[in-house]
mmCIF file of C-alpha atoms and ligand atoms in Angstrom:
data_model
loop_
_atom_site.group_PDB
_atom_site.id
_atom_site.type_symbol
_atom_site.label_atom_id
_atom_site.label_comp_id
_atom_site.label_asym_id
_atom_site.label_seq_id
_atom_site.Cartn_x
_atom_site.Cartn_y
_atom_site.Cartn_z
ATOM 1 C CA ARG K 21 84.155 74.289 91.481
ATOM 2 C CA PRO K 22 87.255 73.569 89.628
ATOM 3 C CA ARG K 23 90.090 71.890 91.649
ATOM 4 C CA ILE K 24 93.282 73.157 92.800
ATOM 5 C CA PHE K 25 96.218 71.321 94.419
ATOM 6 C CA SER K 26 99.340 72.459 96.073
ATOM 7 C CA GLY K 27 101.816 71.440 98.816
ATOM 8 C CA MET K 28 104.956 72.279 100.605
ATOM 9 C CA GLN K 29 107.708 70.363 102.222
ATOM 10 C CA PRO K 30 108.132 69.976 105.936
ATOM 11 C CA THR K 31 111.982 70.414 105.616
ATOM 12 C CA GLU K 32 112.453 72.839 108.349
ATOM 13 C CA ASP K 33 110.874 73.656 111.671
ATOM 14 C CA SER K 34 109.475 76.822 110.037
ATOM 15 C CA LEU K 35 108.348 77.938 106.631
ATOM 16 C CA GLN K 36 109.975 81.046 105.266
ATOM 17 C CA LEU K 37 108.505 84.384 104.059
ATOM 18 C CA GLY K 38 108.866 83.515 100.284
ATOM 19 C CA ASN K 39 106.709 80.072 101.109
ATOM 20 C CA TYR K 40 103.989 82.536 102.398
ATOM 21 C CA ILE K 41 104.187 85.156 99.868
ATOM 22 C CA GLY K 42 104.549 83.156 96.807
ATOM 23 C CA ALA K 43 102.480 80.208 97.625
ATOM 24 C CA LEU K 44 100.447 79.967 100.990
ATOM 25 C CA SER K 45 98.743 83.488 100.623
ATOM 26 C CA GLN K 46 97.765 82.532 97.025
ATOM 27 C CA TRP K 47 96.246 79.212 98.480
ATOM 28 C CA VAL K 48 94.206 81.294 100.691
ATOM 29 C CA ALA K 49 93.108 83.820 98.149
ATOM 30 C CA LEU K 50 91.930 80.930 95.845
ATOM 31 C CA GLN K 51 90.284 78.405 98.351
ATOM 32 C CA GLU K 52 86.943 80.234 98.188
ATOM 33 C CA SER K 53 86.473 79.842 94.338
ATOM 34 C CA TYR K 54 88.035 76.591 94.160
ATOM 35 C CA ASP K 55 87.763 73.134 95.622
ATOM 36 C CA ALA K 56 91.149 73.420 97.133
ATOM 37 C CA ILE K 57 93.444 70.407 98.165
ATOM 38 C CA TYR K 58 96.442 71.263 100.321
ATOM 39 C CA CYS K 59 98.900 68.802 101.207
ATOM 40 C CA VAL K 60 102.018 68.549 103.563
ATOM 41 C CA VAL K 61 104.240 66.631 101.244
ATOM 42 C CA ASP K 62 106.316 64.656 103.868
ATOM 43 C CA MET K 63 107.163 61.977 101.396
ATOM 44 C CA HIS K 64 109.187 64.594 99.396
ATOM 45 C CA ALA K 65 110.904 65.769 102.475
ATOM 46 C CA LEU K 66 112.341 62.261 102.771
ATOM 47 C CA THR K 67 114.573 63.219 99.762
ATOM 48 C CA VAL K 68 116.748 65.146 102.252
ATOM 49 C CA ASN K 69 116.996 62.219 104.756
ATOM 50 C CA PRO K 70 115.701 64.061 107.846
ATOM 51 C CA GLU K 71 115.896 62.847 111.454
ATOM 52 C CA PRO K 72 112.627 60.657 111.826
ATOM 53 C CA GLU K 73 111.369 62.402 114.848
ATOM 54 C CA LYS K 74 112.147 65.814 113.159
ATOM 55 C CA LEU K 75 110.296 64.961 110.269
ATOM 56 C CA ARG K 76 107.178 63.966 112.197
ATOM 57 C CA GLU K 77 107.449 67.041 114.061
ATOM 58 C CA ARG K 78 107.928 69.438 111.012
ATOM 59 C CA THR K 79 104.867 67.688 109.442
ATOM 60 C CA ARG K 80 102.768 68.961 112.268
ATOM 61 C CA ARG K 81 104.375 72.239 112.150
ATOM 62 C CA THR K 82 103.760 72.720 108.555
ATOM 63 C CA ALA K 83 100.297 71.889 108.796
ATOM 64 C CA ALA K 84 99.906 74.262 111.805
ATOM 65 C CA GLN K 85 101.422 77.118 109.619
ATOM 66 C CA TYR K 86 99.013 76.447 106.724
ATOM 67 C CA LEU K 87 96.177 76.968 109.226
ATOM 68 C CA ALA K 88 97.651 79.951 110.754
ATOM 69 C CA GLY K 89 98.216 81.445 107.268
ATOM 70 C CA GLY K 90 94.282 81.060 106.746
ATOM 71 C CA VAL K 91 93.778 77.678 104.991
ATOM 72 C CA ASP K 92 90.217 76.770 105.866
ATOM 73 C CA PRO K 93 90.169 73.182 107.066
ATOM 74 C CA GLU K 94 86.228 73.045 106.709
ATOM 75 C CA GLY K 95 86.086 74.392 102.981
ATOM 76 C CA SER K 96 89.495 73.073 101.833
ATOM 77 C CA THR K 97 91.070 69.653 102.065
ATOM 78 C CA LEU K 98 94.123 69.742 104.237
ATOM 79 C CA PHE K 99 96.073 66.497 104.721
ATOM 80 C CA VAL K 100 99.387 64.697 104.773
ATOM 81 C CA GLN K 101 100.769 63.174 101.625
ATOM 82 C CA SER K 102 101.911 59.866 103.266
ATOM 83 C CA HIS K 103 98.429 59.307 104.659
ATOM 84 C CA VAL K 104 97.260 58.711 101.132
ATOM 85 C CA PRO K 105 99.280 55.932 99.615
ATOM 86 C CA GLU K 106 97.987 56.575 96.099
ATOM 87 C CA HIS K 107 100.541 59.240 95.751
ATOM 88 C CA ALA K 108 103.399 56.791 95.648
ATOM 89 C CA GLU K 109 101.491 54.301 93.546
ATOM 90 C CA LEU K 110 100.667 56.814 90.723
ATOM 91 C CA ALA K 111 104.359 58.179 90.913
ATOM 92 C CA TRP K 112 105.494 54.651 89.907
ATOM 93 C CA VAL K 113 103.144 54.622 86.710
ATOM 94 C CA LEU K 114 104.317 57.928 85.897
ATOM 95 C CA SER K 115 108.116 57.347 86.263
ATOM 96 C CA CYS K 116 107.467 54.796 83.636
ATOM 97 C CA GLN K 117 106.318 57.287 81.365
ATOM 98 C CA THR K 118 108.940 59.799 82.046
ATOM 99 C CA GLY K 119 112.280 59.912 79.930
ATOM 100 C CA PHE K 120 115.486 59.530 81.777
ATOM 101 C CA GLY K 121 116.774 62.587 79.959
ATOM 102 C CA GLU K 122 113.663 64.305 80.436
ATOM 103 C CA ALA K 123 114.044 63.983 84.320
ATOM 104 C CA GLY K 124 117.680 64.908 84.136
ATOM 105 C CA ARG K 125 116.917 68.403 82.594
ATOM 106 C CA MET K 126 115.179 69.495 85.881
ATOM 107 C CA THR K 127 117.174 72.416 86.858
ATOM 108 C CA GLN K 128 116.234 72.054 90.675
ATOM 109 C CA PHE K 129 117.680 68.512 90.544
ATOM 110 C CA LYS K 130 120.890 69.840 88.430
ATOM 111 C CA ASP K 131 121.369 72.440 91.277
ATOM 112 C CA LYS K 132 120.663 70.356 94.290
ATOM 113 C CA SER K 133 122.622 67.256 93.015
ATOM 114 C CA ALA K 134 125.613 69.484 92.019
ATOM 115 C CA LYS K 135 125.965 70.725 95.668
ATOM 116 C CA GLN K 136 125.563 67.110 97.048
ATOM 117 C CA GLY K 137 127.814 64.966 94.663
ATOM 118 C CA THR K 138 127.021 61.772 92.996
ATOM 119 C CA ASP K 139 127.041 59.685 95.953
ATOM 120 C CA GLY K 140 125.102 61.969 98.149
ATOM 121 C CA THR K 141 122.370 62.423 95.638
ATOM 122 C CA THR K 142 119.447 59.801 95.913
ATOM 123 C CA VAL K 143 117.303 58.490 93.210
ATOM 124 C CA GLY K 144 114.492 60.025 95.259
ATOM 125 C CA LEU K 145 115.826 63.440 94.459
ATOM 126 C CA PHE K 146 115.892 62.527 90.874
ATOM 127 C CA THR K 147 112.481 61.482 90.636
ATOM 128 C CA TYR K 148 111.130 63.964 92.929
ATOM 129 C CA PRO K 149 109.271 65.903 90.086
ATOM 130 C CA VAL K 150 107.471 62.739 89.078
ATOM 131 C CA LEU K 151 106.152 62.341 92.619
ATOM 132 C CA MET K 152 105.038 65.930 92.411
ATOM 133 C CA ALA K 153 103.282 65.214 89.140
ATOM 134 C CA ALA K 154 101.621 62.439 90.692
ATOM 135 C CA ASP K 155 100.331 64.524 93.560
ATOM 136 C CA ILE K 156 98.685 66.956 91.116
ATOM 137 C CA LEU K 157 97.223 64.435 88.520
ATOM 138 C CA LEU K 158 95.917 62.232 91.345
ATOM 139 C CA TYR K 159 93.333 65.100 92.082
ATOM 140 C CA ASP K 160 92.462 66.052 88.497
ATOM 141 C CA ALA K 161 93.655 69.398 89.613
ATOM 142 C CA ALA K 162 93.040 72.100 86.993
ATOM 143 C CA LEU K 163 95.307 74.744 88.637
ATOM 144 C CA VAL K 164 98.582 74.725 90.781
ATOM 145 C CA PRO K 165 99.455 77.900 92.802
ATOM 146 C CA VAL K 166 103.105 77.654 93.043
ATOM 147 C CA GLY K 167 106.162 79.992 93.149
ATOM 148 C CA GLU K 168 108.245 80.637 89.866
ATOM 149 C CA ASP K 169 110.809 77.981 90.907
ATOM 150 C CA GLN K 170 108.217 75.137 90.515
ATOM 151 C CA ARG K 171 107.286 76.412 86.854
ATOM 152 C CA GLN K 172 109.517 73.621 85.132
ATOM 153 C CA HIS K 173 108.219 70.892 87.408
ATOM 154 C CA LEU K 174 104.731 71.950 86.603
ATOM 155 C CA GLU K 175 105.680 71.881 82.919
ATOM 156 C CA LEU K 176 106.531 68.105 83.494
ATOM 157 C CA ALA K 177 103.331 67.307 85.023
ATOM 158 C CA ARG K 178 101.521 68.879 82.176
ATOM 159 C CA ASN K 179 103.616 67.003 79.692
ATOM 160 C CA LEU K 180 102.952 63.748 81.480
ATOM 161 C CA ALA K 181 99.144 64.318 81.684
ATOM 162 C CA GLU K 182 99.312 65.063 77.831
ATOM 163 C CA ARG K 183 101.420 61.896 77.255
ATOM 164 C CA LEU K 184 98.735 59.862 79.237
ATOM 165 C CA ASN K 185 95.932 61.269 77.196
ATOM 166 C CA SER K 186 97.474 60.474 73.859
ATOM 167 C CA ARG K 187 98.647 57.109 74.729
ATOM 168 C CA PHE K 188 95.637 55.883 76.690
ATOM 169 C CA GLY K 189 92.641 57.978 75.742
ATOM 170 C CA GLU K 190 91.621 61.638 75.996
ATOM 171 C CA ASP K 191 90.214 61.857 79.431
ATOM 172 C CA THR K 192 92.872 59.677 81.271
ATOM 173 C CA ALA K 193 94.303 62.691 83.058
ATOM 174 C CA VAL K 194 93.461 66.533 83.572
ATOM 175 C CA VAL K 195 96.094 68.792 82.286
ATOM 176 C CA PRO K 196 97.062 71.219 85.062
ATOM 177 C CA GLU K 197 97.777 74.896 84.567
ATOM 178 C CA PRO K 198 100.328 76.639 86.749
ATOM 179 C CA HIS K 199 98.974 79.795 88.778
ATOM 180 C CA ILE K 200 102.046 81.887 89.317
ATOM 181 C CA VAL K 201 101.390 85.468 90.346
ATOM 182 C CA LYS K 202 104.221 87.281 88.615
ATOM 183 C CA ALA K 203 104.594 90.144 91.216
ATOM 184 C CA VAL K 204 105.209 87.775 94.189
ATOM 185 C CA ALA K 205 106.384 84.591 92.214
ATOM 186 C CA LYS K 206 110.016 85.153 93.496
ATOM 187 C CA ILE K 207 110.824 86.615 96.888
ATOM 188 C CA TYR K 208 114.509 86.988 97.133
ATOM 189 C CA ASP K 209 116.979 86.389 99.889
ATOM 190 C CA LEU K 210 117.608 89.584 102.088
ATOM 191 C CA GLN K 211 121.391 89.262 102.018
ATOM 192 C CA GLU K 212 121.651 87.803 98.596
ATOM 193 C CA PRO K 213 118.858 89.786 96.581
ATOM 194 C CA THR K 214 119.621 87.992 93.347
ATOM 195 C CA ALA K 215 119.031 84.569 94.787
ATOM 196 C CA LYS K 216 115.731 83.036 95.819
ATOM 197 C CA MET K 217 114.787 83.286 99.423
ATOM 198 C CA SER K 218 114.804 79.615 100.398
ATOM 199 C CA LYS K 219 114.822 77.264 103.409
ATOM 200 C CA SER K 220 118.384 76.647 102.453
ATOM 201 C CA SER K 221 119.527 79.989 101.117
ATOM 202 C CA SER K 222 122.562 82.082 102.541
ATOM 203 C CA GLY K 223 123.031 79.999 105.585
ATOM 204 C CA GLY K 224 119.686 81.542 106.828
ATOM 205 C CA LYS K 225 120.889 85.047 107.487
ATOM 206 C CA GLY K 226 118.796 86.579 104.611
ATOM 207 C CA VAL K 227 115.792 84.475 105.414
ATOM 208 C CA ILE K 228 112.760 85.554 107.311
ATOM 209 C CA TRP K 229 111.329 82.392 109.152
ATOM 210 C CA LEU K 230 107.613 82.500 109.873
ATOM 211 C CA LEU K 231 107.971 81.160 113.281
ATOM 212 C CA GLU K 232 111.174 82.868 114.447
ATOM 213 C CA ASP K 233 111.140 85.579 117.003
ATOM 214 C CA PRO K 234 109.875 88.705 115.388
ATOM 215 C CA LYS K 235 112.584 90.725 116.765
ATOM 216 C CA VAL K 236 115.143 88.713 114.996
ATOM 217 C CA ALA K 237 112.980 89.074 111.652
ATOM 218 C CA ALA K 238 113.027 92.741 112.158
ATOM 219 C CA LYS K 239 116.915 92.840 112.779
ATOM 220 C CA ARG K 240 117.164 90.962 109.336
ATOM 221 C CA VAL K 241 114.916 93.561 107.419
ATOM 222 C CA LYS K 242 116.905 96.167 108.811
ATOM 223 C CA SER K 243 120.391 94.850 107.846
ATOM 224 C CA ALA K 244 119.194 93.665 104.219
ATOM 225 C CA ALA K 245 121.623 94.230 101.444
ATOM 226 C CA THR K 246 120.759 97.157 99.104
ATOM 227 C CA ASP K 247 122.954 99.456 96.899
ATOM 228 C CA SER K 248 124.905 102.439 97.043
ATOM 229 C CA GLU K 249 122.454 104.931 95.687
ATOM 230 C CA ASN K 250 119.804 106.567 97.883
ATOM 231 C CA GLU K 251 116.846 106.496 95.669
ATOM 232 C CA ILE K 252 113.738 104.355 96.708
ATOM 233 C CA ARG K 253 112.258 102.898 93.352
ATOM 234 C CA TYR K 254 111.135 99.537 92.048
ATOM 235 C CA ASP K 255 113.808 98.390 89.430
ATOM 236 C CA PRO K 256 114.562 94.742 90.045
ATOM 237 C CA VAL K 257 117.468 94.883 87.639
ATOM 238 C CA ALA K 258 119.316 97.831 89.028
ATOM 239 C CA LYS K 259 118.179 97.760 92.465
ATOM 240 C CA PRO K 260 117.273 94.099 93.373
ATOM 241 C CA GLY K 261 117.569 94.703 97.259
ATOM 242 C CA ILE K 262 115.245 97.699 97.251
ATOM 243 C CA SER K 263 112.678 96.136 94.867
ATOM 244 C CA ASN K 264 112.697 92.857 97.091
ATOM 245 C CA LEU K 265 111.937 95.010 100.035
ATOM 246 C CA LEU K 266 109.025 96.817 98.038
ATOM 247 C CA THR K 267 107.617 93.634 97.004
ATOM 248 C CA ILE K 268 107.443 92.190 100.545
ATOM 249 C CA PHE K 269 106.097 95.562 101.699
ATOM 250 C CA SER K 270 103.281 95.454 99.100
ATOM 251 C CA ALA K 271 102.399 91.604 99.670
ATOM 252 C CA LEU K 272 102.098 92.078 103.586
ATOM 253 C CA THR K 273 99.959 95.325 103.261
ATOM 254 C CA SER K 274 98.091 94.607 100.120
ATOM 255 C CA ARG K 275 99.259 98.134 98.789
ATOM 256 C CA PRO K 276 100.556 98.405 95.315
ATOM 257 C CA VAL K 277 104.449 98.717 94.905
ATOM 258 C CA ASP K 278 104.199 102.010 93.113
ATOM 259 C CA GLN K 279 102.204 103.849 95.939
ATOM 260 C CA ILE K 280 104.728 102.540 98.467
ATOM 261 C CA ALA K 281 107.519 103.757 96.390
ATOM 262 C CA ALA K 282 105.888 107.024 96.205
ATOM 263 C CA ASP K 283 105.557 107.260 100.008
ATOM 264 C CA TYR K 284 109.283 106.996 100.337
ATOM 265 C CA GLU K 285 110.256 109.451 97.711
ATOM 266 C CA GLY K 286 113.071 111.659 98.912
ATOM 267 C CA LYS K 287 113.451 109.414 101.937
ATOM 268 C CA GLY K 288 116.443 107.252 102.915
ATOM 269 C CA TYR K 289 116.655 103.392 102.813
ATOM 270 C CA GLY K 290 116.668 103.475 106.686
ATOM 271 C CA HIS K 291 113.077 104.755 106.640
ATOM 272 C CA LEU K 292 111.861 102.038 104.362
ATOM 273 C CA LYS K 293 113.654 99.300 106.248
ATOM 274 C CA VAL K 294 112.304 100.585 109.828
ATOM 275 C CA ASP K 295 108.840 100.566 108.530
ATOM 276 C CA LEU K 296 109.002 97.318 106.770
ATOM 277 C CA ALA K 297 110.431 95.816 109.984
ATOM 278 C CA GLU K 298 107.376 96.886 111.686
ATOM 279 C CA VAL K 299 105.039 95.577 108.867
ATOM 280 C CA VAL K 300 106.887 92.243 109.207
ATOM 281 C CA VAL K 301 106.423 92.106 113.150
ATOM 282 C CA ASP K 302 102.815 92.924 112.759
ATOM 283 C CA PHE K 303 102.387 90.078 110.338
ATOM 284 C CA LEU K 304 104.441 87.585 112.275
ATOM 285 C CA THR K 305 103.101 88.186 115.717
ATOM 286 C CA PRO K 306 99.420 87.145 115.185
ATOM 287 C CA PHE K 307 100.611 84.418 112.666
ATOM 288 C CA GLN K 308 102.673 82.853 115.437
ATOM 289 C CA ALA K 309 100.120 83.128 117.863
ATOM 290 C CA ARG K 310 97.562 81.090 115.702
ATOM 291 C CA ALA K 311 100.248 78.508 114.714
ATOM 292 C CA ASN K 312 101.109 77.963 118.331
ATOM 293 C CA GLU K 313 97.353 77.514 119.276
ATOM 294 C CA TYR K 314 97.213 74.765 116.716
ATOM 295 C CA LEU K 315 100.527 73.198 117.907
ATOM 296 C CA SER K 316 99.391 73.392 121.600
ATOM 297 C CA ASP K 317 96.662 70.722 120.753
ATOM 298 C CA PRO K 318 98.365 68.044 118.566
ATOM 299 C CA ALA K 319 95.293 65.725 118.853
ATOM 300 C CA GLU K 320 92.970 68.243 117.399
ATOM 301 C CA LEU K 321 95.500 68.974 114.617
ATOM 302 C CA ASP K 322 95.846 65.185 113.905
ATOM 303 C CA ALA K 323 92.037 65.063 113.810
ATOM 304 C CA VAL K 324 91.899 67.805 111.125
ATOM 305 C CA LEU K 325 94.581 66.067 109.258
ATOM 306 C CA ALA K 326 92.680 62.580 109.386
ATOM 307 C CA ARG K 327 89.484 64.130 108.073
ATOM 308 C CA GLY K 328 91.392 65.827 105.159
ATOM 309 C CA ALA K 329 93.132 62.285 104.318
ATOM 310 C CA GLU K 330 89.925 60.588 104.304
ATOM 311 C CA ARG K 331 88.311 62.881 101.612
ATOM 312 C CA ALA K 332 91.666 62.988 99.723
ATOM 313 C CA ARG K 333 91.775 59.197 99.648
ATOM 314 C CA GLY K 334 88.341 59.024 98.113
ATOM 315 C CA LEU K 335 89.214 61.136 95.404
ATOM 316 C CA ALA K 336 92.751 59.690 94.914
ATOM 317 C CA GLN K 337 91.327 56.112 94.737
ATOM 318 C CA ASP K 338 88.798 57.026 91.911
ATOM 319 C CA THR K 339 91.672 58.609 89.658
ATOM 320 C CA LEU K 340 94.168 55.813 90.516
ATOM 321 C CA ASP K 341 91.457 52.997 89.523
ATOM 322 C CA ARG K 342 90.765 55.057 86.248
ATOM 323 C CA ILE K 343 94.613 55.283 85.402
ATOM 324 C CA TYR K 344 95.379 51.731 86.360
ATOM 325 C CA ASP K 345 92.693 50.540 84.076
ATOM 326 C CA ARG K 346 93.802 52.740 81.261
ATOM 327 C CA VAL K 347 97.305 51.499 81.335
ATOM 328 C CA GLY K 348 96.298 47.840 81.487
ATOM 329 C CA LEU K 349 96.649 46.782 85.046
ATOM 330 C CA LEU K 350 94.358 43.830 85.987
ATOM 331 C CA PRO K 351 91.909 44.830 88.709
ATOM 332 C CA ALA K 352 92.014 42.889 91.990
ATOM 333 C CA ARG K 353 88.992 40.873 92.803
HETATM 334 N N1 AQP R 423 111.413 82.675 97.401
HETATM 335 C C1 AQP R 423 110.230 82.422 97.086
HETATM 336 N N2 AQP R 423 109.495 83.194 96.470
HETATM 337 C C2 AQP R 423 108.104 82.918 96.051
HETATM 338 N N3 AQP R 423 107.658 81.461 96.275
HETATM 339 C C3 AQP R 423 108.425 80.661 96.728
HETATM 340 N N4 AQP R 423 108.394 79.347 97.247
HETATM 341 C C4 AQP R 423 109.605 78.912 97.820
HETATM 342 N N5 AQP R 423 110.495 79.860 98.005
HETATM 343 C C5 AQP R 423 109.775 81.035 97.359
HETATM 344 C C6 AQP R 423 107.160 78.491 96.923
HETATM 345 O O1 AQP R 423 106.777 77.883 98.134
HETATM 346 C C7 AQP R 423 106.459 76.679 97.800
HETATM 347 C C8 AQP R 423 107.355 75.724 98.700
HETATM 348 O O2 AQP R 423 107.503 74.491 98.395
HETATM 349 P P1 AQP R 423 108.403 73.431 98.755
HETATM 350 O O3 AQP R 423 108.628 73.444 100.245
HETATM 351 O O4 AQP R 423 108.044 72.187 98.351
HETATM 352 O O5 AQP R 423 109.580 73.692 98.077
HETATM 353 P P2 AQP R 423 110.975 74.535 97.948
HETATM 354 O O6 AQP R 423 110.891 75.375 96.773
HETATM 355 O O7 AQP R 423 112.182 73.563 97.942
HETATM 356 O O8 AQP R 423 111.115 75.511 99.213
HETATM 357 P P3 AQP R 423 112.187 76.336 99.760
HETATM 358 O O9 AQP R 423 111.844 77.237 100.933
HETATM 359 O O10 AQP R 423 112.533 77.136 98.577
HETATM 360 O O11 AQP R 423 113.454 75.313 100.120
HETATM 361 P P4 AQP R 423 114.776 74.841 99.337
HETATM 362 O O12 AQP R 423 114.719 75.333 98.056
HETATM 363 O O13 AQP R 423 115.795 75.144 100.375
HETATM 364 O O14 AQP R 423 114.339 73.321 99.284
HETATM 365 C C9 AQP R 423 106.497 76.378 96.398
HETATM 366 O O15 AQP R 423 105.423 76.735 95.754
HETATM 367 C C10 AQP R 423 107.505 77.414 95.991
HETATM 368 O O16 AQP R 423 107.364 77.793 94.692
#
């Protein structure tokens, strides 16, 4: 089976609905046909300087949400990035292959560093995409399921793989392909439907958190920003708010957007919002029950993560040995 890799950062207590629709639900759909490797990228989360206790707690919570979303811990490999030190080791090799200007062109870095100012911005935030490239190349991943916002980082990983191959020999690294499902690649903030729903967007008011009280989530859906017309149709340019609600509705019910839009022909926005609020509650309630079950037994969760790390490490060591050899590092005796 071809290999896929993906990960998310444990930067908040809860993932948000965009993480689920754009990434996690894709992971679950792909895990049967691929050798899937899913990682909680806690080292990436260090770029925002979290409280140590919070980071540990959020790492477990993120893993529990992967499992609650349907990641199969038997068929797939689920682990925590820092448990496999090869990620940081390969990142160093790759950082020596990355142009300073090339890294500086990453739009996510430009956006985040602009908010934080020069002194608040760490070197870790700058080299974040290089660590992400290491995550992917370490497992010879052929495919990387992510949301649209990660496209440029994926392109860097591809460029680095190609660079290694042209400098050190054709099969030094596997060049990964992004797997971005266009229809759900970008879920928007409910209050600001032209901005990506993100763990840090709109002060949280337009975000649906996977682990928040479903009643609060329902309220957020009902007060989503729309437009001054009254026609329900999918038109992301003219009607970003309504189109986003239709996309979320479609993703959570596995029904085509057009069909849903047709159901609401001639009906008011209120109808759509009330029904979508119910769909969201019906999704969140069992999701949270499953997540809480995993969280109620941290020892078992840690055991799942330990098994995953053991398998991941075996794969990672082989790749790192190969790349260390190609770039000319002397093997240790
Ligand atoms: N709104 C979204 N729509 C579709 N996909 C999304 N993803 C994130 N937001 C959306 C995808 O989820 C994964 C999250 O990976 P991450 O936690 O490493 O990265 P992130 O993009 O930093 O997450 P957030 O929630 O957007 O937090 P911020 O921006 O506040 O740090 C990725 O596959 C991403 O594409």
